[in-house]
Coordinates of C-alpha atoms in Angstrom, one line a residue:
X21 CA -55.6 99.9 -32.5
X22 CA -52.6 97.6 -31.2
X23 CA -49.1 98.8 -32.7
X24 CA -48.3 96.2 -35.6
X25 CA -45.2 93.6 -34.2
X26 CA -41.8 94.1 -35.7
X27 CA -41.8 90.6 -37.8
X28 CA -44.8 88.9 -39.6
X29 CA -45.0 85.8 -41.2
X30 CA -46.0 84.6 -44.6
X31 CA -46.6 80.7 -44.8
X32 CA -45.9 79.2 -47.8
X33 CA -44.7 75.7 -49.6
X34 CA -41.4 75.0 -50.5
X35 CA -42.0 75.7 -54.0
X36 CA -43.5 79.2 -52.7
X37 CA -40.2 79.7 -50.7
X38 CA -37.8 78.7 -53.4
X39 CA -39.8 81.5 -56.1
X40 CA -39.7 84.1 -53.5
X41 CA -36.1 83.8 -53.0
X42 CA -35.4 83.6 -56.3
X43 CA -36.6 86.5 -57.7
X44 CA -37.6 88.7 -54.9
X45 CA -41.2 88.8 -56.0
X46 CA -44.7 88.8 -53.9
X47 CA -47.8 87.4 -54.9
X48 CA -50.9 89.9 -54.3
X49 CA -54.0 87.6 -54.7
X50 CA -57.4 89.8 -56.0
X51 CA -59.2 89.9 -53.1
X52 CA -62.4 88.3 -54.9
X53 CA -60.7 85.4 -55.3
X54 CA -59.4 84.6 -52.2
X55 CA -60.3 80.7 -50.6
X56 CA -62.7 82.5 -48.3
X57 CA -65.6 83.8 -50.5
X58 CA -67.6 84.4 -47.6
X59 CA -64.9 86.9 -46.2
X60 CA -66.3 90.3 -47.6
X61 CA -69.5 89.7 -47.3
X62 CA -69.1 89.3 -43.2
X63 CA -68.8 93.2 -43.2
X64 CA -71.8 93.6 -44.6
X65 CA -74.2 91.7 -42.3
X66 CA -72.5 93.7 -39.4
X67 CA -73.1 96.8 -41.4
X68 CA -76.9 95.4 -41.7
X69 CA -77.6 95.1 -38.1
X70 CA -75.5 98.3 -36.8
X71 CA -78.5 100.1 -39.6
X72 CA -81.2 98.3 -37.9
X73 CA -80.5 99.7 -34.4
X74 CA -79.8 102.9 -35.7
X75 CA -82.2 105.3 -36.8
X76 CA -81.0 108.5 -38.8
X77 CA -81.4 110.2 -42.4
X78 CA -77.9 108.8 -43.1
X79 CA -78.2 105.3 -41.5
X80 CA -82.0 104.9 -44.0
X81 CA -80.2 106.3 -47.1
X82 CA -77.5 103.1 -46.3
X83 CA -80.5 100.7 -45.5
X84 CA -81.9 101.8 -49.1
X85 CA -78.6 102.0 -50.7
X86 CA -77.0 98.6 -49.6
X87 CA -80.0 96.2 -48.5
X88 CA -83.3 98.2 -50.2
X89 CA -84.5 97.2 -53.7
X90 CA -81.8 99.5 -55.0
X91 CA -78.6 96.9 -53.1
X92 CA -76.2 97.8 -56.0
X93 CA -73.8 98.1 -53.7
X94 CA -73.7 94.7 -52.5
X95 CA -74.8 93.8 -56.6
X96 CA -71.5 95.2 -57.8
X97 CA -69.5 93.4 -55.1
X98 CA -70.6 90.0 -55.7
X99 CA -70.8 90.8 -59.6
X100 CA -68.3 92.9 -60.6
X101 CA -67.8 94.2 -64.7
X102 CA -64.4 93.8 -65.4
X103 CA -65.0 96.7 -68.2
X104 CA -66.4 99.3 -65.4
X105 CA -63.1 101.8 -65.4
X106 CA -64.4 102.9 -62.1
X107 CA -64.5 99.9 -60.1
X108 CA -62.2 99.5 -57.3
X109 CA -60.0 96.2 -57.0
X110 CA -57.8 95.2 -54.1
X111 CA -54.8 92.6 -53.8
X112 CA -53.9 90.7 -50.8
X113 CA -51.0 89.4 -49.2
X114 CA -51.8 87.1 -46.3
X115 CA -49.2 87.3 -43.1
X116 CA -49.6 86.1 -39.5
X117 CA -47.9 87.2 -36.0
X118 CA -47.6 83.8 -35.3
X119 CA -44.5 82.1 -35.7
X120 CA -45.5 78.7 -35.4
X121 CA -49.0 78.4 -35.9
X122 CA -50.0 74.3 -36.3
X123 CA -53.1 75.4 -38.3
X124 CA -51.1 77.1 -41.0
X125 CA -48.7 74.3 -41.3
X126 CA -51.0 71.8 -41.9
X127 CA -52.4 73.7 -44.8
X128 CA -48.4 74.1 -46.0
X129 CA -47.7 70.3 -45.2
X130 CA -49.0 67.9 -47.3
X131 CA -47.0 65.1 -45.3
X132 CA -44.7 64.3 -42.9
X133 CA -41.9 64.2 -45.6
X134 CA -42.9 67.4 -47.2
X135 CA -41.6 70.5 -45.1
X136 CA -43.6 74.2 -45.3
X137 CA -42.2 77.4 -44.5
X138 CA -42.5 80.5 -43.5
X139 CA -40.4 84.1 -44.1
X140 CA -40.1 86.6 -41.7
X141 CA -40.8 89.8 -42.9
X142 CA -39.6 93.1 -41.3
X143 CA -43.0 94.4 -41.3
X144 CA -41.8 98.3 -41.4
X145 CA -39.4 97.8 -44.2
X146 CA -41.8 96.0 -46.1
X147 CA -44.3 98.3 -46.1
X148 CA -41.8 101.1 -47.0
X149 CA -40.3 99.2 -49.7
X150 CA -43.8 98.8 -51.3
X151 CA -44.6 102.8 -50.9
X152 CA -41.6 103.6 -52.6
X153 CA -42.2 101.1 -55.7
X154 CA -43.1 103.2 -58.9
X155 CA -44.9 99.9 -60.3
X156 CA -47.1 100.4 -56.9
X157 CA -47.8 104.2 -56.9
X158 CA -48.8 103.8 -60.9
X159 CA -51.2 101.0 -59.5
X160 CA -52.9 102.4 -56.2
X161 CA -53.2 106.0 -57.6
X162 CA -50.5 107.6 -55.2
X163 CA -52.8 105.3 -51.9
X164 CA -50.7 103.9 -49.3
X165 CA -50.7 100.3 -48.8
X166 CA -52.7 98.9 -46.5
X167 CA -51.6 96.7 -43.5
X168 CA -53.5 95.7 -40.6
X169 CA -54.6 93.0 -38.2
X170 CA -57.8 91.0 -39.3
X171 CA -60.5 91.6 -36.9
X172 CA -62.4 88.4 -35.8
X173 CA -64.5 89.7 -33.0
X174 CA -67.9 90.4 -34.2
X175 CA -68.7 93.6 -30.9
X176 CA -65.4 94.6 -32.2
X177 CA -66.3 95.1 -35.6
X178 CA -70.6 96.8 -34.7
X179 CA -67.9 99.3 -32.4
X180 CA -65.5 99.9 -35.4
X181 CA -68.7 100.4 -38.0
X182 CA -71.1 102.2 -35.5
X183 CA -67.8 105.0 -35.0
X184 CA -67.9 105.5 -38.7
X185 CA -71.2 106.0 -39.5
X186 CA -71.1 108.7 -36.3
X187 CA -68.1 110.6 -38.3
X188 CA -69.9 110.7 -42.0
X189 CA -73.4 111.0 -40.1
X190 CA -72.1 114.4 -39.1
X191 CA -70.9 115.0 -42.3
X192 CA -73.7 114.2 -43.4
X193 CA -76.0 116.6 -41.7
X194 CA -73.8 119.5 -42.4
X195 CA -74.2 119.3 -46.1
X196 CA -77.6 119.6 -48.1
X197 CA -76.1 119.7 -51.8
X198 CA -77.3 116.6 -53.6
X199 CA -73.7 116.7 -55.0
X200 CA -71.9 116.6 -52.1
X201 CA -74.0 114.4 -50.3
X202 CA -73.7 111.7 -53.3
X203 CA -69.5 112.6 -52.6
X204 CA -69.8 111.9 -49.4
X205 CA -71.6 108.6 -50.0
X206 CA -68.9 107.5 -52.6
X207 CA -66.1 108.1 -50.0
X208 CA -68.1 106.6 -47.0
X209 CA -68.4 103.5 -50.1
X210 CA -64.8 103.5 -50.4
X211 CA -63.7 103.2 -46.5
X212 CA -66.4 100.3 -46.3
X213 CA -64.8 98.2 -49.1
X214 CA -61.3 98.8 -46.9
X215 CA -63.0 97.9 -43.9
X216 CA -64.6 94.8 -45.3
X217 CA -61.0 93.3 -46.5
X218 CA -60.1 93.4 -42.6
X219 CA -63.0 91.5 -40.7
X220 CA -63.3 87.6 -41.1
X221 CA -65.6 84.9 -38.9
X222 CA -64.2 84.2 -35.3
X223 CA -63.4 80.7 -37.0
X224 CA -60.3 81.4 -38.6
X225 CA -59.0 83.7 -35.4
X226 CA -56.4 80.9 -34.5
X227 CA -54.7 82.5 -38.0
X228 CA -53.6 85.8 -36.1
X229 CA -53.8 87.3 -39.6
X230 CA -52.4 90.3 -40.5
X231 CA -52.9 91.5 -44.3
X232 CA -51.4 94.0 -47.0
X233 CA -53.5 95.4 -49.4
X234 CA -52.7 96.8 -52.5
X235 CA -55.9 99.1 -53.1
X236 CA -56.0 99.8 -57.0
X237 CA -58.6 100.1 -59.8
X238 CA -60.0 99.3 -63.1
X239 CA -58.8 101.8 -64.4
X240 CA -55.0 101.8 -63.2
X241 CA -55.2 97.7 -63.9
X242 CA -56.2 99.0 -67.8
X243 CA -53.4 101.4 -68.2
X244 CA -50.3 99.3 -66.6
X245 CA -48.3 97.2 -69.1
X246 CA -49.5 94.0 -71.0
X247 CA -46.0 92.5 -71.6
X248 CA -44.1 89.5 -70.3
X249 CA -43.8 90.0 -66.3
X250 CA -45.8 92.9 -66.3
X251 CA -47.0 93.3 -62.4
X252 CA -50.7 92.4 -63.1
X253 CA -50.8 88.6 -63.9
X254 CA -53.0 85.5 -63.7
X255 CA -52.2 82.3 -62.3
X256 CA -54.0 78.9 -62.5
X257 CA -55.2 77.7 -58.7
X258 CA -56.9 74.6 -58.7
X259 CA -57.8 75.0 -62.6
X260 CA -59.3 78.5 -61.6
X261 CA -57.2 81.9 -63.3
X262 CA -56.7 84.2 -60.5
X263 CA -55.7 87.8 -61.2
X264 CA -52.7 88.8 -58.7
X265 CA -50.0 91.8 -58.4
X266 CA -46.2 90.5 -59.1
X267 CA -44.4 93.0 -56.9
X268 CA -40.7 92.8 -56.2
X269 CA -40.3 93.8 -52.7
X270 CA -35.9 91.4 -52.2
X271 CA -34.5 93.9 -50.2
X272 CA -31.7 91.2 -48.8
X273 CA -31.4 91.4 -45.1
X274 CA -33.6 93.9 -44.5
X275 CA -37.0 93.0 -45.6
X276 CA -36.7 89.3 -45.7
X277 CA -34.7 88.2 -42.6
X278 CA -35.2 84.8 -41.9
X279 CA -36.9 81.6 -42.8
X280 CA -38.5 78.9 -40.1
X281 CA -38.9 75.5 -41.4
X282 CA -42.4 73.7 -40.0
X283 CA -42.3 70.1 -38.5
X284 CA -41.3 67.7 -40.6
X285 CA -39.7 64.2 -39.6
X286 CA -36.4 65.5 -41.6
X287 CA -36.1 68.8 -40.3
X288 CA -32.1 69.3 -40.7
X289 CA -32.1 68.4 -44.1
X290 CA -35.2 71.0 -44.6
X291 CA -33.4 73.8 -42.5
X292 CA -29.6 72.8 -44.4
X293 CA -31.8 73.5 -47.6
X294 CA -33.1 76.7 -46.9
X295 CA -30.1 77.6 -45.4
X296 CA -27.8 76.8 -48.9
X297 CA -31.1 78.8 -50.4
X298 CA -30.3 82.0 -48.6
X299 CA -26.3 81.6 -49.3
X300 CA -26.9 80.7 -53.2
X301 CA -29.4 83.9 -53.2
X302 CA -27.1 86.4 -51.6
X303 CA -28.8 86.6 -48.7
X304 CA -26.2 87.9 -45.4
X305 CA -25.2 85.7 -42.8
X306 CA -27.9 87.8 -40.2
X307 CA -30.8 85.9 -42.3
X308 CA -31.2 82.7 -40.6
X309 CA -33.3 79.5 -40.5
X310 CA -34.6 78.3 -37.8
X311 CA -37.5 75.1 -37.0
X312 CA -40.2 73.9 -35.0
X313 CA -40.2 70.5 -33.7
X314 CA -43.1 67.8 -35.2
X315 CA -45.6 67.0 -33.0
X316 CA -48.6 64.4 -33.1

């Protein structure tokens, strides 16, 4: 797997830039409510097809599991119960390792008049600023965070699946307990949901996505507090309530190190205002904007 680059990049509107820099704070969308609702489910039809050409007692107890009558799997994924303490949730933050991607702008850019943005993350520190959180640990259960380029290619992704089900396939012949073969099913489960979060369709490859995942649970969601800015929130999208993680991750200088304003036909005012941003925010002199030029 390629080493992850130094810097990402979160697009976001300049409402999105002035509450980040505000209050330090990072939006984790649930990953079943993400714009995509296709996204997961991508996985699985590789999954489906890597079964078919792969004949094994492990690969017919998936085939049965996932895609037989039984497909509770695949039930529980599309229909999750809120109430079921052992369900797994995840919670996404979108970057890219492009700088200036046109795509993303125009989704940030409403017009000509109306500049987007995007921060630069330091991608090491961010990640070790999240490990370190309390409020995280509590919610992923003492997991690490998960960051990782999104894979697009679709022989990259039968590769990725065919090399796991080799590993647990082994496993899976060494062990003739019904116990420990229903453990090892669980845990082979749990590394497919992971997997899933990471492949999308070649369609969206011009994002150069790379994503943090908060992996957490029912259960952990349950316990954590109820109260006023408590880090699991809801938010109204498009008249929709979408669960998300508030996670402050304002580590000044060091996280967050710069801001790039997108085209826009005023761009100096749109950099001189992020600029005055960073100063009024405390943000050192090291954190700078920069802009791309408009094109048509």
């Amino acid at each position: 797997m390629k080493t992850l680059p130094g810097t990402i990049y979160h697009y976001t509107s300049a409402d999105g830039l002035h509450g980040i820099l505000s209050s330090g704070i990072l939006y984790f969308t649930d990953s079943l409510f993400l714009n995509d609702r296709s996204e997961r489910k991508n996985f699985y039809r590789i999954l489906r097809e890597c079964l078919k050409g792969w004949d094994s007692p492990l690969s017919r107890e998936l085939a049965e599991r996932y895609f037989g009558r039984q497909g509770y799997v695949l039930r529980s994924l599309g229909e999750p119960d809120p109430s079921d303490r052992t369900a797994s949730r995840y919670f996404v933050l979108s970057c890219s390792e492009e700088q200036d991607s046109l795509p993303m702008w125009n989704y940030y850019t409403h017009s000509l008049h109306a500049a987007g943005y995007n921060l630069h993350f330091d991608t090491r520190r961010l990640i070790e600023v999240l490990n370190a959180q309390p409020v995280a640990a509590a919610l992923t259960g003492g997991e690490k965070i998960l960051c990782r380029r999104i894979v697009y290619e679709n022989e990259r992704k039968a590769e990725e699946i065919r090399s796991m089900l080799r590993v647990f396939s082994d496993r899976w012949n060494c062990r003739e307990n019904p116990e420990e073969r229903e453990n090892l099913l669980y845990a082979l489960e749990r590394c497919f949901e992971k997997m899933s979060l990471f492949y999308k369709e070649r369609a969206f490859s011009h994002e150069k996505e790379i994503r943090l995942v908060i992996p957490s649970g029912n259960e952990q969601i349950q316990r954590s507090p109820q109260e006023k800015g408590a880090p699991y929130q809801f938010r109204k999208v498009r008249g929709i309530q979408v669960p998300f993680l508030a996670l402050e991750v304002l580590d000044k200088g060091t996280v967050i190190t710069g801001v790039t304003a997108g085209p826009a036909l005023d761009k100096e005012m749109a950099v001189r205002g992020a600029a005055y941003m960073l100063h009024h925010y405390g943000f050192p002199k090291t954190c700078r904007v920069s802009s791309v030029p408009l094109r048509y």
